[in-house]
Short mmCIF file of C-alpha atoms in Angstrom, two decimals:
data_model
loop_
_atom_site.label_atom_id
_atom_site.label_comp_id
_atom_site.label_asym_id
_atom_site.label_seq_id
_atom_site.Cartn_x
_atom_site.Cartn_y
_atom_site.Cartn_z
CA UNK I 1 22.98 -5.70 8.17
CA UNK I 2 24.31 -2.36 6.97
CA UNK I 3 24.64 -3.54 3.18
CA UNK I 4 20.89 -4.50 3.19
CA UNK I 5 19.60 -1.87 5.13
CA UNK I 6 21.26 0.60 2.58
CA UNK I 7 19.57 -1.16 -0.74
CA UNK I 8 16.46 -0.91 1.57
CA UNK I 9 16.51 2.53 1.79
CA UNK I 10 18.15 3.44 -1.75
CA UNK I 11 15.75 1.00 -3.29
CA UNK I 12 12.82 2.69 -1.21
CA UNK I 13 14.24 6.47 -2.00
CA UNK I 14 13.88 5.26 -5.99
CA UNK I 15 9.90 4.10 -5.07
CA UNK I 16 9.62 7.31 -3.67
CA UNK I 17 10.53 8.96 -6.11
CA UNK I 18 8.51 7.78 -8.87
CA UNK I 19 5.09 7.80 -6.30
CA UNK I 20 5.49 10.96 -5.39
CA UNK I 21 6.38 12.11 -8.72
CA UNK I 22 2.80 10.67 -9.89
CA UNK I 23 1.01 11.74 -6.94
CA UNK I 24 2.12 15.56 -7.84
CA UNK I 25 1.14 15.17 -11.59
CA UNK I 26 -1.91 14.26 -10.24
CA UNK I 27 -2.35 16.65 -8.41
CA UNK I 28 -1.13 19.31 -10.35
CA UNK I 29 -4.13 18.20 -12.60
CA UNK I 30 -7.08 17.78 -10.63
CA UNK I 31 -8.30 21.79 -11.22
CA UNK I 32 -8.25 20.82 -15.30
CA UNK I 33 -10.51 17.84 -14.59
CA UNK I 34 -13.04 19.72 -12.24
CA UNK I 35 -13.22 22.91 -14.23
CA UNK I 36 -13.85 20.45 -17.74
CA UNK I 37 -15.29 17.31 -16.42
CA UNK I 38 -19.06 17.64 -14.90
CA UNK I 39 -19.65 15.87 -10.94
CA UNK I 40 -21.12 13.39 -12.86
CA UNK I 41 -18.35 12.50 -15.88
CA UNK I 42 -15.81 12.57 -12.52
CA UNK I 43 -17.78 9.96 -10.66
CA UNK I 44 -17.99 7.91 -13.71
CA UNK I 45 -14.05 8.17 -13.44
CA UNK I 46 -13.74 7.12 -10.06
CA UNK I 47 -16.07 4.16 -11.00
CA UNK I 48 -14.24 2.77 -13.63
CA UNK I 49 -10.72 3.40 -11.83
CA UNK I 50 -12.25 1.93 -8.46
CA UNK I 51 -13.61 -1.67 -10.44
CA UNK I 52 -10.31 -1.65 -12.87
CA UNK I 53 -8.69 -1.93 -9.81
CA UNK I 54 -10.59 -4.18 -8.00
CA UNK I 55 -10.79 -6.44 -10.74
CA UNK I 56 -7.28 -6.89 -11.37
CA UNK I 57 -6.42 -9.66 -8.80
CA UNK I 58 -9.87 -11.38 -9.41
CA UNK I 59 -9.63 -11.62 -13.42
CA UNK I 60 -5.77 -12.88 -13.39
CA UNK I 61 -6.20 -14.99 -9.92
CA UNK I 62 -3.83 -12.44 -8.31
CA UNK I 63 -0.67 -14.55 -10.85
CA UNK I 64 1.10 -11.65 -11.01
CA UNK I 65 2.47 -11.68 -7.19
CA UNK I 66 3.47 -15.12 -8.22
CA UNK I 67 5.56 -13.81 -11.02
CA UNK I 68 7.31 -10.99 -8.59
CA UNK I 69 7.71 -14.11 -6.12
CA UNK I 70 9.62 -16.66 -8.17
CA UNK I 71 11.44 -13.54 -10.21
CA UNK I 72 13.38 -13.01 -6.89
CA UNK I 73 15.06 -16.32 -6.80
CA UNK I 74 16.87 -16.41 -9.71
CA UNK I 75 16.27 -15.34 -14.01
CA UNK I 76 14.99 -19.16 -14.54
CA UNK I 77 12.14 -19.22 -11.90
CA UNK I 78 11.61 -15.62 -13.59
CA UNK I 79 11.15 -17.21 -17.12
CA UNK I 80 9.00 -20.20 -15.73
CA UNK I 81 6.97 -18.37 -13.84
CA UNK I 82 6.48 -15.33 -16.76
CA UNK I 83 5.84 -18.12 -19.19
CA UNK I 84 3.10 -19.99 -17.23
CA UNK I 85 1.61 -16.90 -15.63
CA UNK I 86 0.94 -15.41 -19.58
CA UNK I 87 -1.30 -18.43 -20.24
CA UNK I 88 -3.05 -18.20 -17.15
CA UNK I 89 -3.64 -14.30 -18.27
CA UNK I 90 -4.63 -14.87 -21.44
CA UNK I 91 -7.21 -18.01 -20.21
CA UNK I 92 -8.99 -15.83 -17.95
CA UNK I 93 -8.80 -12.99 -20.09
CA UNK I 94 -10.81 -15.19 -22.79
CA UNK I 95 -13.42 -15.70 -19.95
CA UNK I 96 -13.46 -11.94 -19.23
CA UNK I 97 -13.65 -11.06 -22.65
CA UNK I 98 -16.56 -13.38 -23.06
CA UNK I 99 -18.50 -11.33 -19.83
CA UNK I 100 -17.88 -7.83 -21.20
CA UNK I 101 -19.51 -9.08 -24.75
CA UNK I 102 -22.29 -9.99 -22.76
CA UNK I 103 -22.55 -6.34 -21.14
CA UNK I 104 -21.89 -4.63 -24.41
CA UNK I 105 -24.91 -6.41 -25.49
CA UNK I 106 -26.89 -5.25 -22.72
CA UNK I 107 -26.05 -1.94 -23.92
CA UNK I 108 -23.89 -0.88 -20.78
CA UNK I 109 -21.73 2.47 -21.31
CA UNK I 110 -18.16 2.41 -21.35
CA UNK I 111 -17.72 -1.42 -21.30
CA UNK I 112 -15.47 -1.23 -24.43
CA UNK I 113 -12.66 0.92 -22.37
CA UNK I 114 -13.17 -1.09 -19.40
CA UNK I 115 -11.94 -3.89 -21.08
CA UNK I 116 -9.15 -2.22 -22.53
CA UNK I 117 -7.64 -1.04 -18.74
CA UNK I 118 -8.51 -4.84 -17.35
CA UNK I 119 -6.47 -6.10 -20.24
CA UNK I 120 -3.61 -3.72 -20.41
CA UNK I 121 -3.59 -3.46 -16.79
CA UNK I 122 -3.54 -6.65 -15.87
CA UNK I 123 -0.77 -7.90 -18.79
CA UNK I 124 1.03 -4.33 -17.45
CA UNK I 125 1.18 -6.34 -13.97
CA UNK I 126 2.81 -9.04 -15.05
CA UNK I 127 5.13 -7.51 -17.04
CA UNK I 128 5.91 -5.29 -14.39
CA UNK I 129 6.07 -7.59 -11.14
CA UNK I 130 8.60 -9.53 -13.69
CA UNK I 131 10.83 -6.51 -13.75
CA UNK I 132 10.46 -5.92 -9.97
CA UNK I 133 11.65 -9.17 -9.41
CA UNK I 134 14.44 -8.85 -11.02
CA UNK I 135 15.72 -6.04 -9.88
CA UNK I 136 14.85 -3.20 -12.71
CA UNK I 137 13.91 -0.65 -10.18
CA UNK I 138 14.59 2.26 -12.08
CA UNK I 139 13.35 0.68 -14.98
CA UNK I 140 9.84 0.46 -12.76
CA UNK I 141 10.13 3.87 -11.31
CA UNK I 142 10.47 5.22 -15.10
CA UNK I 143 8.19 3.62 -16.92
CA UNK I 144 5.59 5.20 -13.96
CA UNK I 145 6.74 8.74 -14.08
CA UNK I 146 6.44 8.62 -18.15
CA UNK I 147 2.85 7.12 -18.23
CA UNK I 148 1.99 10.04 -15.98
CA UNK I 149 3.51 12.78 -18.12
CA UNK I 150 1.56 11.15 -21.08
CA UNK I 151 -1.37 11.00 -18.93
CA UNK I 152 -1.31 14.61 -18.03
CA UNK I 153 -0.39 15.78 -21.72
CA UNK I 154 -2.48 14.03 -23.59
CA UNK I 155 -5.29 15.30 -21.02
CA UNK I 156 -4.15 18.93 -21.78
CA UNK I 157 -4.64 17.91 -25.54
CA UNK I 158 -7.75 16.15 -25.50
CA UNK I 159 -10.23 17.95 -22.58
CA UNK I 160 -8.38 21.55 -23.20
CA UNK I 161 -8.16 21.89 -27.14
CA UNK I 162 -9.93 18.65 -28.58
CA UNK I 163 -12.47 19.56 -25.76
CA UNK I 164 -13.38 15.47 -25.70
CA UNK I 165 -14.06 15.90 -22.12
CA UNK I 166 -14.77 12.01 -20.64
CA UNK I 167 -13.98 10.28 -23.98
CA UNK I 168 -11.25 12.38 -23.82
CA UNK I 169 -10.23 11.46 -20.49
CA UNK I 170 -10.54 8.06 -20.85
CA UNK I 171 -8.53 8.03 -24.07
CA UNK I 172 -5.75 9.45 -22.38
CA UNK I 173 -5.56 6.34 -19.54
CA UNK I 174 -5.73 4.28 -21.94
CA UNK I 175 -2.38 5.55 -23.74
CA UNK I 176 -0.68 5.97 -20.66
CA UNK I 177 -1.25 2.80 -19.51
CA UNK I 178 -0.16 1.62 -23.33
CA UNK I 179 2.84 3.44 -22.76
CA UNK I 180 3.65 2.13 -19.37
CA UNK I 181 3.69 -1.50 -20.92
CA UNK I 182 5.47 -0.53 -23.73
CA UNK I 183 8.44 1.26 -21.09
CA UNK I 184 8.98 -1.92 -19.01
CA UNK I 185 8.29 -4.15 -21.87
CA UNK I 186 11.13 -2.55 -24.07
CA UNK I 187 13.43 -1.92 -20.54
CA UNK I 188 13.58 -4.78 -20.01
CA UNK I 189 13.11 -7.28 -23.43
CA UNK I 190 10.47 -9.38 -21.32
CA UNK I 191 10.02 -11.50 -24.66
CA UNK I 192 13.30 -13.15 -23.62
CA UNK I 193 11.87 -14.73 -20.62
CA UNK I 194 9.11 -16.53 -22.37
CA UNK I 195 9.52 -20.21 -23.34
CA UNK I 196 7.15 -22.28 -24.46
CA UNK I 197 8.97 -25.47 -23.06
CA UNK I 198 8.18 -24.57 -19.70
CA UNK I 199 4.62 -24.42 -19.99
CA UNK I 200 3.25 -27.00 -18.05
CA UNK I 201 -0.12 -27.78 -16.03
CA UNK I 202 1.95 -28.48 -12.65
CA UNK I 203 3.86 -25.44 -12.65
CA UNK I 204 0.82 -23.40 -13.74
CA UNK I 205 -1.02 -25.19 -10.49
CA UNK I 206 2.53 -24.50 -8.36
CA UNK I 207 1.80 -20.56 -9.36
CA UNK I 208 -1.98 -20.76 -8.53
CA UNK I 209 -1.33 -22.37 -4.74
CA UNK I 210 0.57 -19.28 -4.34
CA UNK I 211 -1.15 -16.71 -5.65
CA UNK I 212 -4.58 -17.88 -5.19
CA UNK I 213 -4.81 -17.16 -1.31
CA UNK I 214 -3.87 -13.31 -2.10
CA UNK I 215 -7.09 -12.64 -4.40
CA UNK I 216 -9.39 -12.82 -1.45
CA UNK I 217 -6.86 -11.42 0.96
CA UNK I 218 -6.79 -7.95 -1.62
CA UNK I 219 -10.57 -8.25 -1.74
CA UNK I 220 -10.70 -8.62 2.11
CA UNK I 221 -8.26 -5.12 2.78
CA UNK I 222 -11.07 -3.41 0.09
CA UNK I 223 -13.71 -4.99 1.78
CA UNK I 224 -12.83 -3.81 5.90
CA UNK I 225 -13.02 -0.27 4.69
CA UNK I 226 -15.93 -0.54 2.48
CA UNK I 227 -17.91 -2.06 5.32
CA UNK I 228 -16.93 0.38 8.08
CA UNK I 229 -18.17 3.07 6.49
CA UNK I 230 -21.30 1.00 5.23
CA UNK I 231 -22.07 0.40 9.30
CA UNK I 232 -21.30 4.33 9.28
CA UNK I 233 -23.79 5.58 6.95
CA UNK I 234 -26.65 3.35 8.35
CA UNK I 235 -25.96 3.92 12.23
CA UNK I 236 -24.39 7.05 11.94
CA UNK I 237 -25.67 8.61 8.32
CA UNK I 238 -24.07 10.39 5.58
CA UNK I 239 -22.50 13.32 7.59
CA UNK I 240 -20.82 11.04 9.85
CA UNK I 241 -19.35 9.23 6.59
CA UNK I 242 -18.24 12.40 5.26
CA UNK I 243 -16.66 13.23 8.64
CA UNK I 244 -14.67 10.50 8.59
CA UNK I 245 -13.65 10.56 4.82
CA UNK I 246 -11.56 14.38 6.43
CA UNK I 247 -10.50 12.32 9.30
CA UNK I 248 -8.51 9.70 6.81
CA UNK I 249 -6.61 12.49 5.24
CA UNK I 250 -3.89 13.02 7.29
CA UNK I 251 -2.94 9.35 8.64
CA UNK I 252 -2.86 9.24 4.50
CA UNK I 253 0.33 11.20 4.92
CA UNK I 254 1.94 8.58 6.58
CA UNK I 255 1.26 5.86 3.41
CA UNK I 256 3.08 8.20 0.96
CA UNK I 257 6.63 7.06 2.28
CA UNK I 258 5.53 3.62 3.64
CA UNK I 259 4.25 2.53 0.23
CA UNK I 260 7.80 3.07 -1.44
CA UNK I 261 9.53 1.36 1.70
CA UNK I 262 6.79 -1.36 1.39
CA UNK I 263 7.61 -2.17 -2.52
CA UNK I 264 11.10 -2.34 -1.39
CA UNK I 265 11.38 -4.56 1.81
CA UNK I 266 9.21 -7.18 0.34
CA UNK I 267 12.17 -7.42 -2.69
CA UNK I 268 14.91 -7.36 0.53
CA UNK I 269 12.74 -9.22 3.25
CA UNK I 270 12.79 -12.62 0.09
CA UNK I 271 16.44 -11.89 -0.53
CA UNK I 272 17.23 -12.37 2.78
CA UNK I 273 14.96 -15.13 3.78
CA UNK I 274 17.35 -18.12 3.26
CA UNK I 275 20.47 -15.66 5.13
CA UNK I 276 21.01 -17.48 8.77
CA UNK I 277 20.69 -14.23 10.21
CA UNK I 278 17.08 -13.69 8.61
CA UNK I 279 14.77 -13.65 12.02
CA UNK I 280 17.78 -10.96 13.58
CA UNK I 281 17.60 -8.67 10.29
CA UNK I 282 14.01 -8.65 10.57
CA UNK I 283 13.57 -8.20 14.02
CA UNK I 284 16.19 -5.02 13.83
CA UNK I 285 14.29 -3.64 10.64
CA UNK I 286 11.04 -4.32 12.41
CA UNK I 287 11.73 -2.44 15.48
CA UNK I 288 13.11 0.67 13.00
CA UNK I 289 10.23 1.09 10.94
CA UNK I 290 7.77 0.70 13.94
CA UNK I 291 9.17 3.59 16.16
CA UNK I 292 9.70 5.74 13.15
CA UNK I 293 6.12 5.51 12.25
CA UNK I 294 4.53 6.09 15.67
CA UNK I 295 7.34 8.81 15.92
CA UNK I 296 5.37 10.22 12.93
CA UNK I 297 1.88 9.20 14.27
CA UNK I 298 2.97 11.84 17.08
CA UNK I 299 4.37 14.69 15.07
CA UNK I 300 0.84 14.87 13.51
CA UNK I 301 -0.63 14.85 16.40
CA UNK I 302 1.09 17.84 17.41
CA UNK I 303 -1.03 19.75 14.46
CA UNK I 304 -4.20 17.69 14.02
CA UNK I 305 -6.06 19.94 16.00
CA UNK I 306 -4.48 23.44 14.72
CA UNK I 307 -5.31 21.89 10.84
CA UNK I 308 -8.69 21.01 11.61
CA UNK I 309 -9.45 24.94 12.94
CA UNK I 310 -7.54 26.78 10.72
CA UNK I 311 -7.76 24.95 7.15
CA UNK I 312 -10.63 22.82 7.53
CA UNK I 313 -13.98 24.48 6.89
CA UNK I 314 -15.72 24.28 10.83
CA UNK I 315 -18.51 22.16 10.19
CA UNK I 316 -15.86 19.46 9.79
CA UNK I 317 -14.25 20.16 13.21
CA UNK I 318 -15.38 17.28 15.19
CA UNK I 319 -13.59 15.10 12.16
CA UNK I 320 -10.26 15.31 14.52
CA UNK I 321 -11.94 12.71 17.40
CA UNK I 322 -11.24 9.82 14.84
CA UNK I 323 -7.79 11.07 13.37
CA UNK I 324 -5.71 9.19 16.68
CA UNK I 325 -7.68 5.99 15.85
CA UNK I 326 -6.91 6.66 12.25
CA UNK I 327 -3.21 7.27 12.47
CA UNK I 328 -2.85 4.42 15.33
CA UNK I 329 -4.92 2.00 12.44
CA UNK I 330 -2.47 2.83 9.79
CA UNK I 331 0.70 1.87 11.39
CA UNK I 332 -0.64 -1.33 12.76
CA UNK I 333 -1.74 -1.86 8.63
CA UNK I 334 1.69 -0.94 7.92
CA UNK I 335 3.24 -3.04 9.87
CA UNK I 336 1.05 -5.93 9.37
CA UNK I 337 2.44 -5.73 5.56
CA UNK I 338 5.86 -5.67 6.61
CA UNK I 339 5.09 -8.90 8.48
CA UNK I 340 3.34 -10.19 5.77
CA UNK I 341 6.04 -9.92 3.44
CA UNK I 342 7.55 -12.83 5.59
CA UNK I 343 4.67 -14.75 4.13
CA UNK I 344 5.44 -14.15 0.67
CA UNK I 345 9.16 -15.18 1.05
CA UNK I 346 8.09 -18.55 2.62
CA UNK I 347 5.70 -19.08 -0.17
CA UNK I 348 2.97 -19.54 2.66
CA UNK I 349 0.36 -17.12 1.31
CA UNK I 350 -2.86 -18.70 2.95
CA UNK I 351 -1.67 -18.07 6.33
CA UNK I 352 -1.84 -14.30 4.75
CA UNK I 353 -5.16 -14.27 4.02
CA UNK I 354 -6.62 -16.19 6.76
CA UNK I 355 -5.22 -13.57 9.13
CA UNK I 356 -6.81 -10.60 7.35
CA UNK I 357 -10.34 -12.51 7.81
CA UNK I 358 -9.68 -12.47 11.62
CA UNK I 359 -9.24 -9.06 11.53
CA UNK I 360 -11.70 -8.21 9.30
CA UNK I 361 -14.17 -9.57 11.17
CA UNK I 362 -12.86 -8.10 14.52
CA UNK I 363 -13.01 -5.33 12.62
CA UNK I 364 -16.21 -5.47 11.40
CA UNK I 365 -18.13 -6.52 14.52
CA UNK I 366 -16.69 -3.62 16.90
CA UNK I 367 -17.78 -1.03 14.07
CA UNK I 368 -21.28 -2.42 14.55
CA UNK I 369 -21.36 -2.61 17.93
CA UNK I 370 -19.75 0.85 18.46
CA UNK I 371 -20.61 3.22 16.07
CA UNK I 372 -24.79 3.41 17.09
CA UNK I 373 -22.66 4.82 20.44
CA UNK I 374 -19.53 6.29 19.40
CA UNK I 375 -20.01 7.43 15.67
CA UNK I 376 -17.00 8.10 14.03
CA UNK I 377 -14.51 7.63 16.99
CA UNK I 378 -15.88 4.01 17.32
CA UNK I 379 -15.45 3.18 13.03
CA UNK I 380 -11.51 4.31 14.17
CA UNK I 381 -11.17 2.47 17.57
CA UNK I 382 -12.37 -0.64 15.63
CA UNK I 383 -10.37 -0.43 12.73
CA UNK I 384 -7.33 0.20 15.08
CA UNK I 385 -8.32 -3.14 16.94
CA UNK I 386 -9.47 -5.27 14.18
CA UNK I 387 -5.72 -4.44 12.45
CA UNK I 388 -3.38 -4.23 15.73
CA UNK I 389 -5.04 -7.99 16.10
CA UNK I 390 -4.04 -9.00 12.29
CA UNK I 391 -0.64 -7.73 13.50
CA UNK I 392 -0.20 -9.95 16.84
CA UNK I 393 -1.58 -12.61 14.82
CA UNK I 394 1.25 -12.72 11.79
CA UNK I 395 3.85 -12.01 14.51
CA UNK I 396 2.55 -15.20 16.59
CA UNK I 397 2.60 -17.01 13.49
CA UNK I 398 5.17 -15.96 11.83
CA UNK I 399 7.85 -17.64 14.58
CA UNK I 400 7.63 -20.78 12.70
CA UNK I 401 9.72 -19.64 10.23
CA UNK I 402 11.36 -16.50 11.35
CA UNK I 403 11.29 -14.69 14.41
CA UNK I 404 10.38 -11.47 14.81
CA UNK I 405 11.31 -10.44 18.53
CA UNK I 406 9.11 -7.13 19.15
CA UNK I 407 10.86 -4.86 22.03
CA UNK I 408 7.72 -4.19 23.89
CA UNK I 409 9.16 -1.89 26.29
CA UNK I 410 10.20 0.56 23.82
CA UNK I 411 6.77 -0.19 22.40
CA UNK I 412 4.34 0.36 25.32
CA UNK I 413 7.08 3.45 25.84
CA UNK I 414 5.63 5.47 22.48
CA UNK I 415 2.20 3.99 22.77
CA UNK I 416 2.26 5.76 26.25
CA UNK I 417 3.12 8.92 25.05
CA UNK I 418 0.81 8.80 22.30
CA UNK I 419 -1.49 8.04 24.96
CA UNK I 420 -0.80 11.13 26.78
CA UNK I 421 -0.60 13.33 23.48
CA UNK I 422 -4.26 12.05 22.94
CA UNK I 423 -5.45 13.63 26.79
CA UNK I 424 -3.71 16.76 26.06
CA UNK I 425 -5.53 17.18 23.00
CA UNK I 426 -8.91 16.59 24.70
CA UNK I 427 -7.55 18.63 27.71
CA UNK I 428 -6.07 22.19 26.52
CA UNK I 429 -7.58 24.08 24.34
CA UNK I 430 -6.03 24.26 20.42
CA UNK I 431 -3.24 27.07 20.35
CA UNK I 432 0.61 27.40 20.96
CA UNK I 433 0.64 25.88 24.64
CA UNK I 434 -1.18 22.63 23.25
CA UNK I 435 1.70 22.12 20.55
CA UNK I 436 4.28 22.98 22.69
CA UNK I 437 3.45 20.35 25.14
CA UNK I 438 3.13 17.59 22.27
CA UNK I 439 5.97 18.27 20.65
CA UNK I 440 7.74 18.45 24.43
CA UNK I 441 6.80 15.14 24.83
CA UNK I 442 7.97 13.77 21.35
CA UNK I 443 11.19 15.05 21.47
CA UNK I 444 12.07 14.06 25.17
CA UNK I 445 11.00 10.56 23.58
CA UNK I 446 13.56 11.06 21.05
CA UNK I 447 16.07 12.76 23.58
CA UNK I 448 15.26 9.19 25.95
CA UNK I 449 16.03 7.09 22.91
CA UNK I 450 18.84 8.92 21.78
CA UNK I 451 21.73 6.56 21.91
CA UNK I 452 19.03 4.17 19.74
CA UNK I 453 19.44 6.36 16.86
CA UNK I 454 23.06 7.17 17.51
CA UNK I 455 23.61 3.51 16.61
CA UNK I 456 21.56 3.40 14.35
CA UNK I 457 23.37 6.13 12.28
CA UNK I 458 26.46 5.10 12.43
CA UNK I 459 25.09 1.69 11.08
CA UNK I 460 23.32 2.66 7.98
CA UNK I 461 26.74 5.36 7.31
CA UNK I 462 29.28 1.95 8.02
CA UNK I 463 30.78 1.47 4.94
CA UNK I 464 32.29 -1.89 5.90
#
């Protein structure tokens, strides 16, 4: 337990690193792209980025999950799977290709780039779930914080003193993502792990039953947000829409550490799937990451309110009502994905997807039939529902193969006191009494649970 829980978390430190790294070069950048680019240049951006991305499972049939899949077994299911999965890529890119000269002929802007990012990107996938997989994580994190600092360079180059402004931005993706490739490509000599020999229809199909399930399953997460705040902007209108948009910022927060740990478990959670103590690893891990979340779901409830009237403009006040909702909605996601990753080791990948339809349409039917009532609190309460029900559903059915055992005393224990936080906040009036009674109540959580963590420590800092 203590060995795997520490290449959990030094594997998950090394994500981190390399996402947050990104995520501040972004950042760092976005006053150069809104002082050169115009609203309009910028939306064009987010376009392109938002379909690249959307495309990406669609266009390769999602193969590239296969490839991280069969990578962690062992370096021959790596080369049989990287072998087959390259002719499945380069088939459907032949069919893409064939679509975008149809556009190009219809005279539609920007197709020629857009081809470019669903080509490199999606070949960049491969190549990179292959190096997951086998265990390059450094390799991974690297090649990501070098395509950013080309990204933001060649930006400073081409919008600053080439002044190309959206060519120029789109130039520079296109490097970086060229780069990126070229990084994990050269890391890790991927041309070793292709063989022709091993090319063969069955194993190709083999691939396909696994990864074919997780195309509509990535299409259905995209498609639960995209259609709450569709039922938003007709039965609630723009403003509400925009209110909500604020209201997602801060449960954001919570995904910028849970993404690394994410990338990580699902590399440990397959390792360990075959160990006889598999269902008791999980189970321990489980209850971990679940009470450190809601632990953070409650620190930021002790300063929702005090953000939302001190740095948030005040015609954006009323945002706060769906940020419990919001933060509750994001750990249930969270740890629906850790559950999931139970999936992927068992190679049962429809069971994944059919899950996210049941909450997606829980999800989707309490947005319409709350939000004419409760605006933007009732879009949050429903995506809280719609995803706390994908997450009793993958734990029920889940037990086939390994058991998660949820402690639901400890659980209903920091739901209650999130509960509580929540009437406060509606209660006393924003100021130092209201976050000293929310914090009061998070740390005598933390004082109840104390000997929890005690163990825990000395667990993780066992060096037997």
């Amino acid at each position: 337990m203590a060995e795997r829980a520490r290449e959990l978390i030094r594997n998950t430190g090394i994500f981190a690193i390399g996402s947050l790294s990104t995520k501040l070069l972004s950042l760092l950048m976005v006053p150069l792209y809104t002082t050169v680019l115009s609203t309009a240049d910028y939306g064009t951006v987010d376009v392109i980025g938002t379909f690249t991305g959307l495309l990406a499972p669609l266009v390769t049939l999602s193969v590239y999950d296969a490839v991280f899949r069969w990578a962690l077994d062992d370096a021959n299911d790596a080369s049989t799977a990287f072998s087959n999965a390259l002719v499945v890529w380069a088939s459907s890119m032949l069919i893409f290709s064939s679509i975008c000269v149809g556009l190009a002929a219809l005279g539609m802007a920007h197709i020629g780039y857009f081809w470019f990012m669903v080509v490199l990107g999606s070949l960049g996938a491969i190549c990179s779930s292959l190096v997951r997989g086998l265990g390059y994580v450094k390799l991974f994190t690297v090649a990501g914080i070098v395509s950013s600092v080309v990204f933001m360079t060649l930006n400073l180059v081409f919008l600053l003193q080439l002044e190309l402004g959206l060519t120029g931005y789109l130039l520079a993706s296109a490097i970086s993502a060229a780069v990126s490739l070229l990084v994990v490509a050269l890391g890790a000599r991927v041309w070793q792990y292709w063989h022709a020999t091993v090319v063969q229809p069955a194993r190709m199909q083999q691939l396909l039953v696994y990864s074919l399930p997780l195309v509509p399953n990535a299409l259905s997460w995209w498609g639960v947000a995209s259609a709450n705040r569709v039922v938003l902007l007709t039965f609630a209108g723009v403003a509400a829409n925009g209110l909500y948009a604020v209201a997602n910022k801060l449960p954001s927060l919570i995904n910028l550490v849970y993404g690394a740990f994410l990338q990580s478990w699902q590399m440990v959670a397959v390792k360990s799937y075959d160990d006889q103590d598999a269902g008791n690893y999980y189970t321990k891990t489980f209850d971990i990451v679940a009470r450190l979340q809601l632990l953070m779901v409650m620190a930021l409830l002790c300063v929702t309110q005090f953000v939302f009237a001190t740095w948030i403009a005040p015609t954006y006040w009323q945002a706060w009502q769906a940020v419990p909702g919001l933060l509750l909605t994001v750990v249930y996601t969270n740890m629906s994905a850790m559950v999931g990753a139970t999936y992927l080791a068992a190679k049962r990948t429809r069971g994944l997807f059919l899950t996210t339809v049941y909450g997606a349409v829980i999800s989707i039917g309490l947005s319409v039939v709350s939000v004419p009532f409760l605006g933007i609190i009732g879009a949050s309460l429903a995506s809280c529902v719609g995803f706390a029900a994908v997450l009793g559903i993958r734990l029920y059915e889940t037990r086939r193969f390994v058991g998660i055992r949820v402690t639901w005393s400890a659980m209903l224990k920091y739901h209650l006191v999130i509960g509580v936080q929540i009437g406060l906040m509606c209660l006393l009036p924003v100021g130092w009494l209201q976050g000293v009674c929310l914090s009061l109540l998070m740390v005598g959580l933390i004082w109840s649970d104390w000997p929890y963590y005690q163990r825990l420590f000395v667990t993780l800092t066992n060096k037997r």
